Coordinates of C-alpha atoms and ligand atoms in Angstrom, one line a residue:
M1 CA -1.0 34.3 27.2
T2 CA -1.7 30.4 28.2
T3 CA -3.7 28.0 26.4
T4 CA -6.0 25.7 28.2
F5 CA -5.0 23.4 25.5
P6 CA -2.5 20.5 26.0
E7 CA 1.2 20.0 24.3
L8 CA 0.7 16.9 22.6
N9 CA 2.2 14.4 24.5
P10 CA 0.8 10.8 22.3
P11 CA 1.2 7.4 24.1
V12 CA 3.3 4.8 23.5
R13 CA 2.3 2.4 21.2
V14 CA 3.6 -0.6 19.8
L15 CA 1.7 -1.1 16.3
M16 CA 1.1 -4.2 15.2
G17 CA -2.0 -3.2 13.5
P18 CA -2.7 -3.2 9.5
G19 CA -0.8 0.4 9.5
P20 CA 0.3 2.8 10.2
S21 CA 3.0 0.6 11.7
D22 CA 5.6 2.1 13.4
T23 CA 7.7 5.0 12.2
H24 CA 11.6 3.9 12.5
P25 CA 12.9 6.5 14.3
R26 CA 15.7 7.8 11.7
V27 CA 13.0 8.6 10.2
L28 CA 10.8 10.3 12.9
Q29 CA 14.6 12.4 13.0
A30 CA 14.4 12.8 9.0
L31 CA 11.0 14.6 9.5
A32 CA 12.3 17.2 12.4
K33 CA 15.3 18.4 9.8
G34 CA 14.2 22.1 8.7
T35 CA 11.6 22.9 6.2
V36 CA 13.5 24.3 2.6
G37 CA 11.1 25.8 -0.1
H38 CA 9.9 23.8 -2.1
L39 CA 11.7 24.8 -5.3
D40 CA 14.6 25.0 -3.4
P41 CA 17.9 23.5 -5.2
Y42 CA 18.7 21.3 -2.1
Y43 CA 14.6 20.0 -2.4
L44 CA 14.8 19.2 -6.0
E45 CA 18.0 17.7 -5.7
T46 CA 16.3 15.7 -2.6
M47 CA 13.0 14.3 -5.0
N48 CA 15.3 13.7 -7.3
G49 CA 17.0 11.0 -5.2
L50 CA 13.7 10.0 -3.8
Q51 CA 12.4 9.3 -7.5
E52 CA 15.4 7.2 -7.8
M53 CA 15.2 5.3 -4.3
L54 CA 11.3 4.6 -5.6
R55 CA 12.0 3.5 -9.0
Q56 CA 14.6 0.8 -7.1
V57 CA 12.5 -0.4 -4.5
Y58 CA 9.2 -0.4 -7.8
R59 CA 11.9 -2.4 -9.4
T60 CA 11.6 -0.3 -12.4
K61 CA 12.4 2.6 -14.7
N62 CA 9.3 4.5 -15.7
P63 CA 10.4 7.7 -15.7
M64 CA 7.0 8.8 -14.1
T65 CA 7.8 7.5 -10.9
M66 CA 6.9 10.0 -7.7
A67 CA 4.9 10.3 -4.7
I68 CA 2.1 11.7 -4.5
S69 CA 0.9 14.3 -2.2
G70 CA -1.8 12.0 0.0
T71 CA -2.1 8.6 1.7
G72 CA -2.7 5.9 -0.3
S73 CA -6.1 6.6 -0.9
A74 CA -5.0 9.5 -3.2
G75 CA -2.7 6.9 -5.4
M76 CA -5.7 5.0 -5.7
E77 CA -7.5 8.1 -7.5
A78 CA -4.5 9.1 -9.3
V79 CA -4.1 6.2 -11.1
V80 CA -7.7 5.5 -11.7
D81 CA -8.8 8.9 -12.7
N82 CA -5.7 9.4 -15.1
L83 CA -6.3 5.8 -16.6
I84 CA -10.0 6.2 -17.4
E85 CA -12.3 8.4 -19.2
P86 CA -15.8 8.8 -19.1
G87 CA -17.4 6.1 -20.9
D88 CA -14.2 3.4 -20.0
K89 CA -14.6 -0.3 -19.3
M90 CA -13.0 -1.4 -16.4
I91 CA -12.9 -5.1 -14.3
V92 CA -12.2 -4.4 -10.8
C93 CA -11.0 -7.4 -8.6
V94 CA -13.2 -7.1 -5.4
N95 CA -12.0 -9.8 -2.8
G96 CA -12.1 -7.4 0.3
V97 CA -12.2 -3.6 1.1
F98 CA -10.0 -2.0 -1.0
G99 CA -11.4 -3.9 -4.5
G100 CA -14.6 -2.3 -3.5
R101 CA -12.6 1.4 -3.0
M102 CA -12.0 1.0 -6.3
V103 CA -15.0 0.3 -8.0
D104 CA -16.3 3.0 -6.4
V105 CA -13.8 5.8 -7.4
A106 CA -13.4 3.7 -10.9
Q107 CA -17.2 4.8 -10.6
R108 CA -16.8 8.1 -9.8
A109 CA -14.4 8.9 -12.5
G110 CA -17.5 8.0 -15.0
A111 CA -15.9 4.6 -15.8
E112 CA -18.2 0.8 -16.7
V113 CA -17.3 -1.2 -14.3
T114 CA -17.2 -5.0 -13.9
K115 CA -16.7 -5.7 -10.9
I116 CA -15.1 -9.6 -10.4
E117 CA -15.2 -11.4 -7.2
R118 CA -13.7 -13.9 -4.8
P119 CA -14.9 -15.0 -1.3
W120 CA -13.2 -13.1 1.6
G121 CA -9.5 -14.5 1.9
E122 CA -8.8 -15.7 -1.5
V123 CA -7.0 -14.5 -4.3
F124 CA -8.0 -14.2 -8.0
T125 CA -7.2 -16.8 -10.9
V126 CA -6.3 -16.2 -14.6
D127 CA -9.0 -18.7 -15.3
D128 CA -11.2 -16.6 -13.1
L129 CA -10.6 -13.1 -14.9
K130 CA -9.7 -15.1 -18.8
P131 CA -13.6 -15.3 -19.8
V132 CA -14.9 -11.6 -17.7
L133 CA -11.8 -10.2 -20.2
E134 CA -13.7 -11.9 -23.3
S135 CA -16.8 -10.5 -22.8
V136 CA -16.1 -6.7 -21.7
R137 CA -13.0 -6.2 -23.4
P138 CA -11.7 -3.5 -21.1
K139 CA -9.5 -0.1 -21.1
V140 CA -8.6 -1.3 -17.8
V141 CA -8.4 -4.5 -15.4
G142 CA -7.7 -3.4 -11.6
I143 CA -6.9 -5.6 -8.7
V144 CA -5.0 -5.3 -5.0
M145 CA -1.9 -7.4 -4.4
A146 CA -2.3 -7.4 -1.0
E147 CA -5.8 -6.8 0.7
T148 CA -5.1 -5.8 4.2
S149 CA -8.9 -6.3 5.1
T150 CA -8.6 -10.2 4.9
G151 CA -3.7 -10.9 4.4
A152 CA -4.5 -12.7 1.0
W153 CA -1.4 -11.9 -1.4
Q154 CA -2.5 -11.7 -4.3
P155 CA 0.3 -13.2 -7.4
I156 CA -0.1 -10.6 -10.2
E157 CA 2.4 -11.8 -13.0
E158 CA 0.6 -14.0 -15.2
I159 CA -2.7 -12.1 -14.3
S160 CA -0.8 -9.8 -16.1
K161 CA 0.2 -11.4 -18.5
L162 CA -3.7 -12.6 -19.7
V163 CA -4.6 -9.0 -19.6
H164 CA -2.1 -7.4 -21.9
S165 CA -3.3 -10.2 -24.0
Y166 CA -6.6 -7.9 -24.4
N167 CA -4.5 -5.0 -25.1
A168 CA -5.6 -3.9 -21.3
L169 CA -3.7 -2.0 -19.0
L170 CA -2.9 -3.7 -15.5
A171 CA -3.7 -1.4 -12.6
V172 CA -2.0 -2.3 -9.0
D173 CA -2.8 -1.8 -5.8
A174 CA 0.5 -2.3 -3.8
V175 CA -0.1 0.0 -0.9
T176 CA 0.8 -3.0 2.0
A177 CA 2.6 -5.0 -0.7
L178 CA 5.7 -2.6 -1.4
G179 CA 8.4 -3.2 0.7
G180 CA 6.8 -6.2 2.6
I181 CA 6.8 -8.9 -0.6
P182 CA 8.5 -9.0 -3.7
L183 CA 7.4 -7.2 -6.7
E184 CA 8.5 -5.9 -10.0
V185 CA 6.4 -3.6 -12.0
D186 CA 9.2 -4.2 -14.8
A187 CA 9.6 -7.4 -15.1
W188 CA 5.6 -8.4 -14.5
N189 CA 4.6 -5.6 -16.6
I190 CA 2.3 -3.3 -14.3
D191 CA 1.1 -0.4 -16.3
A192 CA 0.5 1.6 -13.0
I193 CA 0.7 0.7 -9.6
Y194 CA 0.6 3.1 -6.4
S195 CA 1.6 2.4 -2.5
G196 CA 1.2 4.1 1.0
T197 CA 4.4 5.5 3.1
Q198 CA 2.8 3.8 6.3
K199 CA 3.3 0.3 5.9
C200 CA 6.3 -1.3 5.1
L201 CA 8.2 1.2 4.7
S202 CA 8.5 1.9 8.1
C203 CA 7.2 6.0 7.5
P204 CA 3.8 8.2 8.8
P205 CA 1.1 8.5 6.5
G206 CA 1.0 11.2 3.8
L207 CA 2.5 10.2 0.5
S208 CA 1.3 7.8 -2.3
P209 CA 4.2 6.2 -4.1
V210 CA 3.3 5.8 -7.6
S211 CA 4.7 4.5 -11.0
F212 CA 3.4 4.8 -14.4
S213 CA 4.6 2.6 -17.4
P214 CA 5.2 4.3 -20.9
A215 CA 2.4 2.6 -21.7
A216 CA 0.0 4.5 -19.2
M217 CA 1.5 8.1 -19.9
E218 CA 0.8 7.3 -22.9
K219 CA -2.8 6.9 -22.2
V220 CA -2.8 9.5 -20.3
M221 CA -1.5 11.8 -23.1
S222 CA -3.5 11.3 -25.7
R223 CA -6.9 11.7 -23.4
K224 CA -10.0 14.0 -25.4
T225 CA -11.4 14.7 -21.7
K226 CA -9.3 16.1 -18.3
V227 CA -8.7 14.1 -15.6
Q228 CA -11.5 15.2 -13.3
S229 CA -9.1 16.5 -10.4
W230 CA -7.2 19.3 -10.5
Y231 CA -4.5 18.2 -7.7
L232 CA -3.9 14.2 -9.2
D233 CA -3.8 15.3 -12.6
V234 CA -0.5 13.1 -13.6
S235 CA 0.0 15.3 -16.7
M236 CA 0.7 18.2 -14.8
L237 CA 2.1 16.2 -12.2
A238 CA 4.6 15.1 -14.7
N239 CA 5.8 18.9 -15.0
Y240 CA 6.4 19.8 -11.2
W241 CA 8.5 15.9 -11.0
G242 CA 9.7 16.0 -14.4
Q243 CA 13.0 17.6 -15.6
N244 CA 11.0 21.5 -15.7
R245 CA 10.3 21.1 -11.9
V246 CA 7.3 23.9 -12.5
Y247 CA 5.3 25.0 -9.8
H248 CA 2.2 23.2 -9.5
H249 CA 1.2 22.6 -5.5
T250 CA 3.4 23.1 -2.3
G251 CA 5.7 20.1 -1.8
P252 CA 5.3 18.7 1.4
I253 CA 8.6 18.9 2.1
N254 CA 8.9 16.8 5.7
M255 CA 7.4 14.0 4.9
T256 CA 9.8 13.9 1.4
Y257 CA 11.8 14.1 3.7
A258 CA 10.4 11.4 6.0
L259 CA 9.6 9.1 2.9
Y260 CA 13.5 9.8 1.6
E261 CA 14.9 8.2 5.2
A262 CA 12.7 5.2 4.8
L263 CA 13.3 4.6 1.4
R264 CA 17.2 4.5 2.0
L265 CA 16.7 2.0 4.8
V266 CA 15.1 -0.5 2.3
L267 CA 18.2 -0.1 -0.1
E268 CA 20.1 0.0 2.8
E269 CA 19.3 -3.3 4.3
G270 CA 18.8 -4.9 0.6
L271 CA 14.9 -5.4 -0.8
E272 CA 16.0 -9.3 -0.4
K273 CA 16.9 -9.0 2.5
C274 CA 13.7 -6.9 3.8
H275 CA 11.8 -9.6 2.3
A276 CA 13.2 -12.3 3.9
R277 CA 13.0 -10.3 6.9
H278 CA 9.3 -10.0 6.6
A279 CA 8.4 -14.1 5.6
L280 CA 11.0 -15.2 8.7
N281 CA 9.1 -13.1 11.4
H282 CA 5.7 -14.3 10.1
K283 CA 6.9 -18.1 10.4
A284 CA 8.1 -17.2 13.8
L285 CA 4.4 -15.8 14.6
R286 CA 2.6 -18.1 12.7
A287 CA 4.0 -20.7 14.4
G288 CA 3.6 -19.1 17.5
L289 CA 0.1 -17.9 17.6
E290 CA -0.5 -21.9 16.1
A291 CA 1.0 -23.3 19.6
I292 CA -2.2 -21.4 21.1
G293 CA -4.5 -22.4 18.5
I294 CA -5.3 -19.7 16.9
K295 CA -6.1 -20.2 12.8
Y296 CA -5.1 -17.8 9.9
S297 CA -8.8 -16.5 7.9
T298 CA -6.2 -16.5 4.4
Q299 CA -6.3 -18.8 1.5
E300 CA -3.4 -21.5 2.5
G301 CA -0.1 -20.6 0.4
H302 CA -1.3 -16.8 -0.5
I303 CA -1.2 -15.7 3.4
L304 CA 0.6 -12.0 3.8
P305 CA 3.5 -12.1 6.3
Q306 CA 2.9 -8.7 6.5
L307 CA -0.7 -8.9 7.5
N308 CA -1.4 -11.9 9.4
A309 CA -5.5 -12.6 9.7
V310 CA -6.2 -14.4 12.0
L311 CA -10.0 -16.5 13.3
I312 CA -10.4 -14.9 17.2
P313 CA -11.3 -18.5 19.1
E314 CA -14.2 -19.4 19.9
G315 CA -16.3 -17.0 22.7
I316 CA -13.6 -15.2 22.6
D317 CA -14.5 -11.5 23.2
D318 CA -13.1 -9.5 20.8
A319 CA -13.2 -6.0 21.6
K320 CA -11.7 -6.7 25.5
V321 CA -8.7 -8.6 24.1
R322 CA -8.1 -5.3 21.8
G323 CA -8.9 -3.0 24.4
D324 CA -6.4 -4.9 26.7
L325 CA -3.4 -5.2 24.2
L326 CA -4.3 -1.6 24.2
N327 CA -4.6 -0.8 27.3
R328 CA -2.7 -3.0 29.4
F329 CA 0.4 -3.6 27.1
G330 CA 0.3 -0.8 24.3
I331 CA 0.0 -3.0 21.2
E332 CA -2.6 -2.0 18.9
I333 CA -3.7 -4.8 16.5
G334 CA -6.6 -4.5 13.9
A335 CA -10.1 -5.3 13.9
G336 CA -12.0 -7.4 11.0
L337 CA -13.6 -5.0 8.6
G338 CA -16.5 -5.5 7.0
A339 CA -17.3 -9.0 6.8
Y340 CA -14.9 -10.3 9.0
K341 CA -16.1 -7.5 11.4
G342 CA -15.6 -9.7 15.2
K343 CA -14.6 -12.3 13.5
V344 CA -10.7 -12.0 12.1
W345 CA -7.9 -10.0 13.4
R346 CA -5.6 -8.3 12.0
I347 CA -1.6 -8.6 13.1
G348 CA 1.2 -6.7 11.4
L349 CA 4.5 -7.4 11.6
M350 CA 5.5 -4.4 8.5
G351 CA 8.8 -2.4 7.8
Y352 CA 10.3 -1.7 11.2
G353 CA 7.8 -3.6 13.2
S354 CA 8.5 -6.7 11.7
R355 CA 11.1 -7.4 14.2
P356 CA 11.8 -10.4 16.5
A357 CA 10.8 -8.7 19.6
N358 CA 7.4 -7.6 18.3
V359 CA 6.6 -11.3 17.3
L360 CA 7.9 -12.3 21.1
L361 CA 5.5 -9.2 22.4
I362 CA 2.2 -10.7 21.2
L363 CA 2.8 -14.0 21.5
S364 CA 3.3 -13.4 25.0
A365 CA 0.6 -10.9 25.8
L366 CA -2.2 -13.0 23.4
E367 CA -0.9 -16.2 25.8
Q368 CA -1.8 -13.8 29.1
L369 CA -5.6 -12.8 28.0
L370 CA -6.7 -15.8 26.1
A371 CA -5.6 -18.3 29.2
Ligands
PLP401 N1 -5.3 -0.4 -0.3 C1 -4.4 -0.7 0.8 C2 -5.1 -2.3 0.0 C3 -4.9 0.0 1.8 O1 -4.7 -1.2 3.2 C4 -4.8 0.8 2.1 C5 -5.1 0.9 2.9 O2 -5.3 0.5 4.3 C6 -5.7 1.6 1.3 C7 -6.0 1.5 -0.2 C8 -6.3 3.2 1.3 O3 -5.1 3.7 1.5 P1 -4.6 5.0 2.9 O4 -5.5 4.5 3.8 O5 -3.3 5.1 3.6 O6 -5.7 6.3 2.1

């Protein structure tokens, strides 16, 4: 028998958009290792190692630290669905697409949502939040640390202190943050956090690392209503990822290998060195972009090193440049989303992709295309 469907032969790309970013070759090798059963002692050991490494990367001692089967949005739903019971009040900070998505997820979970907004590219201050906390008195506050749609780097520590002074729980989106910028789950008292594998962890999309503080778990375990999602119910997942290892769903074995290897890479390099590398390559990119007249669209002082959101120069055809980058140079960069459509390019320097060769490649390609 033959088939007319061709063998897979994906083009070689340099992924310099908002994610997925380039997968590290060692992670690709890990994906290709032999699949074992999801309750095989070897797999259980691998899960233990993965959880311990995740705690180190998240800088937490939270026992309930694990990888949700699904992409970053599954992590968002896991955090919101578990913390929210119908009728609970939640404040969500919205300054881009992903804060907006959190509002939708929270409303679907039955939260009474109050949205606070800042213009795209800007971040929230304690002063923005305080009066709203005072009047709403929410159970949970949600905020995005690295807003991938705008390149804005949201400081978390002071906001967390404020949120806790009102006895609310803080939920943080760290999909683009984890591995790219300093993040301290315990020291900043973050109650629930989620990330994705496909940004600064140099891994393909497919898992969402999450962590729940003891205070968050107390809220989950004292719920009066069932979590709306069976698949993402953390009280049941706790039996699989906790001591008991009771079957819940079939773990995505090879993606677990991939994330395991990706975390080993981060820890081998050292977290601080990994953040410093992201900062250095960003600085080089920024200097080069500014030399050819390209400016950032993000609030000064809050620019993410791993996601460079820049204004498309006047008179330049957005789609043509991105098409030429892809077709002539093999480089993918991101278009603007929502309010930034046609106005902004998003250039990622994430994980394995954050390296000098990529900085030089995108700068020389843009110089040629914009000349
Ligand atoms: N939150 C942020 C900040 C993101 O950048 C993304 C994806 O780009 C998500 C959530 C959703 O993650 P995913 O697309 O992996 O489901």
